[in-house]
Short mmCIF file of C-alpha atoms in Angstrom, two decimals:
data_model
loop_
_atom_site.label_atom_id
_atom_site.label_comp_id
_atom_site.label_asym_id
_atom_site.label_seq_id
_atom_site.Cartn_x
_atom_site.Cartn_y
_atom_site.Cartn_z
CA UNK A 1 46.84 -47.12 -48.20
CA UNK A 2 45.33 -44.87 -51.38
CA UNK A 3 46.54 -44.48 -54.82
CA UNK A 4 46.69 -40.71 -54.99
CA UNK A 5 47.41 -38.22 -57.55
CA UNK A 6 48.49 -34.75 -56.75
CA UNK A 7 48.18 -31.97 -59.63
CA UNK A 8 50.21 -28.79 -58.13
CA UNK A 9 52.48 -26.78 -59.85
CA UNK A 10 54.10 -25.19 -57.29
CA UNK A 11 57.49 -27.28 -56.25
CA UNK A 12 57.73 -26.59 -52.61
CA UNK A 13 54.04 -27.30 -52.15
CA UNK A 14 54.01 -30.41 -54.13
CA UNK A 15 57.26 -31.77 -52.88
CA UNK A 16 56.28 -31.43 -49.17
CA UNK A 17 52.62 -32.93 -49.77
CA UNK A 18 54.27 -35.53 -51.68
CA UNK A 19 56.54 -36.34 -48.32
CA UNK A 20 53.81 -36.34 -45.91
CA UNK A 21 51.01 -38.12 -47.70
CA UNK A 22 53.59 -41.20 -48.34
CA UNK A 23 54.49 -40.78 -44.67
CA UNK A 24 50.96 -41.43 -43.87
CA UNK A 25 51.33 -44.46 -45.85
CA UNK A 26 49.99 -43.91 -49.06
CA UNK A 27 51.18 -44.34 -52.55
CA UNK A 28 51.21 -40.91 -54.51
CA UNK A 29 51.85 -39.92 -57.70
CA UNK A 30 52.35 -35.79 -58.77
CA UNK A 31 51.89 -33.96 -61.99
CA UNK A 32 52.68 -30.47 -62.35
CA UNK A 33 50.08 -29.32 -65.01
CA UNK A 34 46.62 -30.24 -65.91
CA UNK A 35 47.54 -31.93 -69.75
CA UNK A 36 49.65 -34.12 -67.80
CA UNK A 37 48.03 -34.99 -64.56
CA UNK A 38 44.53 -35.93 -67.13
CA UNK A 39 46.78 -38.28 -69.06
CA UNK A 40 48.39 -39.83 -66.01
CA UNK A 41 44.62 -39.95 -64.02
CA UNK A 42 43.34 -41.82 -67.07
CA UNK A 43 46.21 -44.39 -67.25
CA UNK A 44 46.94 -45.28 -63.97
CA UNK A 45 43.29 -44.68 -62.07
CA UNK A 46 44.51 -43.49 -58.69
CA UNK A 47 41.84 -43.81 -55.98
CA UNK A 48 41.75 -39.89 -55.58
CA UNK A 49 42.70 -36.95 -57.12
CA UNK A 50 44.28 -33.87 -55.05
CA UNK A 51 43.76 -30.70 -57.56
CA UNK A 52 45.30 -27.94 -57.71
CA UNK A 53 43.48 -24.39 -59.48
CA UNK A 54 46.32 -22.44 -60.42
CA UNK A 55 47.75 -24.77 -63.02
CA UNK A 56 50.20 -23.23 -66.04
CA UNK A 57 48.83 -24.79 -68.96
CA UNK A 58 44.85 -24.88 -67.85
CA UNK A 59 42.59 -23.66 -65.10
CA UNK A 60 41.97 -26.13 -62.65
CA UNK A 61 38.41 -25.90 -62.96
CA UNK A 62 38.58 -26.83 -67.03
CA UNK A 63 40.64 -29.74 -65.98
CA UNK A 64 37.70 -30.78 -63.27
CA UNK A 65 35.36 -30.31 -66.24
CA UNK A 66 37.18 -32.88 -68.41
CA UNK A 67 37.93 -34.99 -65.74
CA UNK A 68 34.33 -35.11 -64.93
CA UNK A 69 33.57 -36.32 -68.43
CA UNK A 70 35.25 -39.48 -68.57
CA UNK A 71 35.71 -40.36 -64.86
CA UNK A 72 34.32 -40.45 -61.57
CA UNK A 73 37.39 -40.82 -59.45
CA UNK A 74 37.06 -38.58 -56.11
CA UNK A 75 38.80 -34.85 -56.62
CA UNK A 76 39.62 -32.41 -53.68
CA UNK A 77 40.12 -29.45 -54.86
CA UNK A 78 43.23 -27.11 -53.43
CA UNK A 79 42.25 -23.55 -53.70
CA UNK A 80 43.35 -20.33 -52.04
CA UNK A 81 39.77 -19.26 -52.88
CA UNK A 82 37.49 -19.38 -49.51
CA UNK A 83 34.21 -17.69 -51.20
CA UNK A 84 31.08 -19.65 -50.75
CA UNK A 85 29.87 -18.75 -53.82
CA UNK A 86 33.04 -20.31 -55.32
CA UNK A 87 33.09 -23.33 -53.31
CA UNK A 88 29.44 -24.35 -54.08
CA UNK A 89 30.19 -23.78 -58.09
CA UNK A 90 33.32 -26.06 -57.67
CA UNK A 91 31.10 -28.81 -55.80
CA UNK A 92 28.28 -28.33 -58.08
CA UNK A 93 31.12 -29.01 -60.81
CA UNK A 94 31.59 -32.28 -59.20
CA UNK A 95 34.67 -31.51 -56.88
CA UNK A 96 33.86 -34.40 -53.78
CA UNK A 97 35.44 -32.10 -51.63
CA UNK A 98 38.20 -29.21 -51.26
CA UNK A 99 40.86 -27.47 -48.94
CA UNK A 100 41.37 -23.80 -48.73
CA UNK A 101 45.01 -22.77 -48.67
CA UNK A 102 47.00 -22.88 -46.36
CA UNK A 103 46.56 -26.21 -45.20
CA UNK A 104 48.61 -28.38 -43.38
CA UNK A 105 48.99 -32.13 -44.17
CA UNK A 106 47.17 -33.93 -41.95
CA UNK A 107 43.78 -31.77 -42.56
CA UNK A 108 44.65 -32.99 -46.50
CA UNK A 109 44.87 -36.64 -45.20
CA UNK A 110 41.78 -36.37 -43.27
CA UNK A 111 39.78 -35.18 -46.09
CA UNK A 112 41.32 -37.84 -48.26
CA UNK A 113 39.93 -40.60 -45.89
CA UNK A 114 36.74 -39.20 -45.59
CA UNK A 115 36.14 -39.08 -49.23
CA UNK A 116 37.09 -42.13 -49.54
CA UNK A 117 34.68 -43.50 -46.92
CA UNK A 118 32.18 -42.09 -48.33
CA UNK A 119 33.06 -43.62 -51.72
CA UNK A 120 32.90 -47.11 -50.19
CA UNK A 121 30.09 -46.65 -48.84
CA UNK A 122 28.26 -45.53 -52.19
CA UNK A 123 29.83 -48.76 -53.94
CA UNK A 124 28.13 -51.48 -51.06
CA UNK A 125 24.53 -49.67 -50.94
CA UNK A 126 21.85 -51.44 -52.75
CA UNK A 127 22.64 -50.84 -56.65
CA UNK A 128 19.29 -49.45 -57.53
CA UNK A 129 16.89 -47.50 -55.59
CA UNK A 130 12.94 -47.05 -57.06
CA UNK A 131 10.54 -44.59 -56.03
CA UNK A 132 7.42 -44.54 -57.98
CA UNK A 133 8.82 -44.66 -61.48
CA UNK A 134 12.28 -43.01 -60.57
CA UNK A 135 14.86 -45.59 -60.70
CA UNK A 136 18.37 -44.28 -59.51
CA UNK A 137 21.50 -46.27 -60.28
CA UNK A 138 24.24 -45.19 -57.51
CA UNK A 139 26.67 -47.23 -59.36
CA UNK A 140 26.41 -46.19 -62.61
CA UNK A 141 25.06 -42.78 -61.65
CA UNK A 142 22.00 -42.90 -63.71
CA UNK A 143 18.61 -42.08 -63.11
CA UNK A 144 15.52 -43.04 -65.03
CA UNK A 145 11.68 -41.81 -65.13
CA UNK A 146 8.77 -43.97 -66.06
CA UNK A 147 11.73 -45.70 -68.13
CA UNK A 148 13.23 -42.40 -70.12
CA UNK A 149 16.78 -41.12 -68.71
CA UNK A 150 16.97 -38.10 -66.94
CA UNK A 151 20.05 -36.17 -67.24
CA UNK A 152 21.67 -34.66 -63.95
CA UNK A 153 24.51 -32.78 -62.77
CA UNK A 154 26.68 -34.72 -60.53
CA UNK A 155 25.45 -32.64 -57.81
CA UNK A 156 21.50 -33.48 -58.67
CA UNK A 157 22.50 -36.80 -58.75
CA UNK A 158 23.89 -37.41 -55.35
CA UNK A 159 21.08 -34.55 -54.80
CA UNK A 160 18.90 -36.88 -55.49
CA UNK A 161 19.96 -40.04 -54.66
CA UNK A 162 20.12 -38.65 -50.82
CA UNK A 163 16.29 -38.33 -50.79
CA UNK A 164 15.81 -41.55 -52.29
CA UNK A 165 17.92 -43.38 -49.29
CA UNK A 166 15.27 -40.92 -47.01
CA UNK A 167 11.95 -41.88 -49.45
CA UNK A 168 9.00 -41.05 -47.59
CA UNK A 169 10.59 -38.89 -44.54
CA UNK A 170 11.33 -35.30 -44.81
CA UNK A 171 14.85 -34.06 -45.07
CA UNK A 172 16.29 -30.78 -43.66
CA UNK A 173 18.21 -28.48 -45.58
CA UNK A 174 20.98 -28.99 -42.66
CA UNK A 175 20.88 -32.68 -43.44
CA UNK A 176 21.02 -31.99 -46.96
CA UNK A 177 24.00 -29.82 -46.83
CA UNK A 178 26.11 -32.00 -44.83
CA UNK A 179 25.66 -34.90 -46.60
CA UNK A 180 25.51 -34.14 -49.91
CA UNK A 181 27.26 -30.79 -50.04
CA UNK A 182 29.77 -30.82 -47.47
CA UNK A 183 29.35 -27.47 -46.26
CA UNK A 184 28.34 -26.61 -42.98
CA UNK A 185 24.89 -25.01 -42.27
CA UNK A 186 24.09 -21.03 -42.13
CA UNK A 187 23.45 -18.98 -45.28
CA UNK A 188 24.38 -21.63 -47.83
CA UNK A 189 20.32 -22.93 -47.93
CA UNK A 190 19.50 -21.13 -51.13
CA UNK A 191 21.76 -23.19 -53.00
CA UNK A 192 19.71 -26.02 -52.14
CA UNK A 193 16.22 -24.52 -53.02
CA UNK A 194 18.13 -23.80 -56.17
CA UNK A 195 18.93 -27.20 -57.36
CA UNK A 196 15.93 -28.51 -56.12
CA UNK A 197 14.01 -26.04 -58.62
CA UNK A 198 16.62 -27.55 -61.21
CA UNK A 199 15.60 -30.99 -59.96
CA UNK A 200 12.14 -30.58 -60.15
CA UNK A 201 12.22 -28.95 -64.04
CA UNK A 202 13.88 -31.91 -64.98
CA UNK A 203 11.37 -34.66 -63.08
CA UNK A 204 9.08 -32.39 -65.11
CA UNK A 205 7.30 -31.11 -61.93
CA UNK A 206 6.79 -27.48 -60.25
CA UNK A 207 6.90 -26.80 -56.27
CA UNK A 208 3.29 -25.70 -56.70
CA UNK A 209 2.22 -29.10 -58.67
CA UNK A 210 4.99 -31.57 -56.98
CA UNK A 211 4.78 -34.81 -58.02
CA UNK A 212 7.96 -36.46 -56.05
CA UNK A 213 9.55 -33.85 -54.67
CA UNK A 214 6.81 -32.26 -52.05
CA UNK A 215 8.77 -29.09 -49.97
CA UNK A 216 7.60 -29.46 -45.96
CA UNK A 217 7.86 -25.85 -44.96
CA UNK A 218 10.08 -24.65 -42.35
CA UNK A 219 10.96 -27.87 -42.27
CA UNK A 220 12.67 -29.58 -45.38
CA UNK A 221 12.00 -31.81 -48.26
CA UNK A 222 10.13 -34.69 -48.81
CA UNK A 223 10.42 -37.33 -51.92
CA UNK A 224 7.77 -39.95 -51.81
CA UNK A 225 5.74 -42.00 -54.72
CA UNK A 226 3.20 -39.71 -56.54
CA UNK A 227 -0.36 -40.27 -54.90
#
């Protein structure tokens, strides 16, 4: 069972999520704006938050923003939105996942428990992972170089922290899109080469002068200890 919170102003919708969901045995909780469900995330810390776009008082997306800021409790995004463009901005935002309306219950619930798989199994991998002089904290979500702290997008970071679990072996973009975007393969690679660029201005390195982050051509993406 999961401690979920559902932000959805529409009645009907929320009311019949509300149903199901505690049919499939977990414990849920529903605001129906964005001031509200940020107040009741932060005092009762559900295990996952089900967010809804269209919200009265505040886009959905501000809320994600400020939610973002003080938390890192799992949000799937509801949206009636299916442009690529918009789902990669939401996930770059730090959504962990999101459902494209309509949706039916059980494709909710399924999304639910594979967030929150994947959540567990961030919180039993070994806390700190070194390359070279990267250090990257999964647990507190912090990554250092040579000792100074590098400041990353949630999306960098588990970016990022993907290639570290892969150090020395070169990752596809495929690989890199399933696992750390969610998004299935087939004209959603640029994003990727884009926040790798990001990614490499920040580890204060170029793709022409890599230092960690070494691009395998037609094949992937490499990050290994500089020589």
């Amino acid at each position: 069972m999961a401690r979920l919170l559902l932000i959805e102003d529409d009645p009907a919708i929320r009311n019949t999520l509300l149903r199901a969901l505690r049919e499939r045995g977990h414990a849920v909780a529903a605001s129906p704006a964005a001031m509200d469900g940020l107040q009741t995330a932060l005092a009762e810390r559900p295990d996952l938050i089900v967010l809804d776009l269209g919200l009265p008082d505040l886009d959905g997306r501000e809320l994600l923003r400020m939610l973002r800021a003080v938390s890192r409790i799992p949000v799937i995004i509801a949206t009636a939105r299916d442009e690529e463009t918009e789902m990669v901005r939401l996930l770059d935002a730090g959504a962990d996942d999101y459902v494209v309306k309509p949706f039916t219950a059980a494709q909710l619930d399924a999304r639910i428990r594979a967030v929150l798989r994947r959540g567990g199994a961030v919180e039993t991998a070994d806390p700190v992972l070194t390359v070279g002089g990267l250090r990257i904290d999964p647990g507190g979500r912090a990554v250092t170089l040579d000792g100074a702290t590098v400041e990353l997008t949630p999306r960098e970071f588990d970016l990022l922290h993907h290639l570290a679990t892969r150090a020395g072996q070169v990752v596809t973009k495929r690989e890199l899109l399933s696992e750390v975007w969610q998004v299935p393969y087939g004209g959603a690679d640029k994003t990727v080469d884009v926040h790798l660029s990001w990614l490499r201005r920040k580890l204060g390195e170029t793709a022409q002068e890599p230092r960690y982050l070494h691009t395998v051509r037609g094949v992937g993406v490499k990050l290994s200890e500089p020589a």
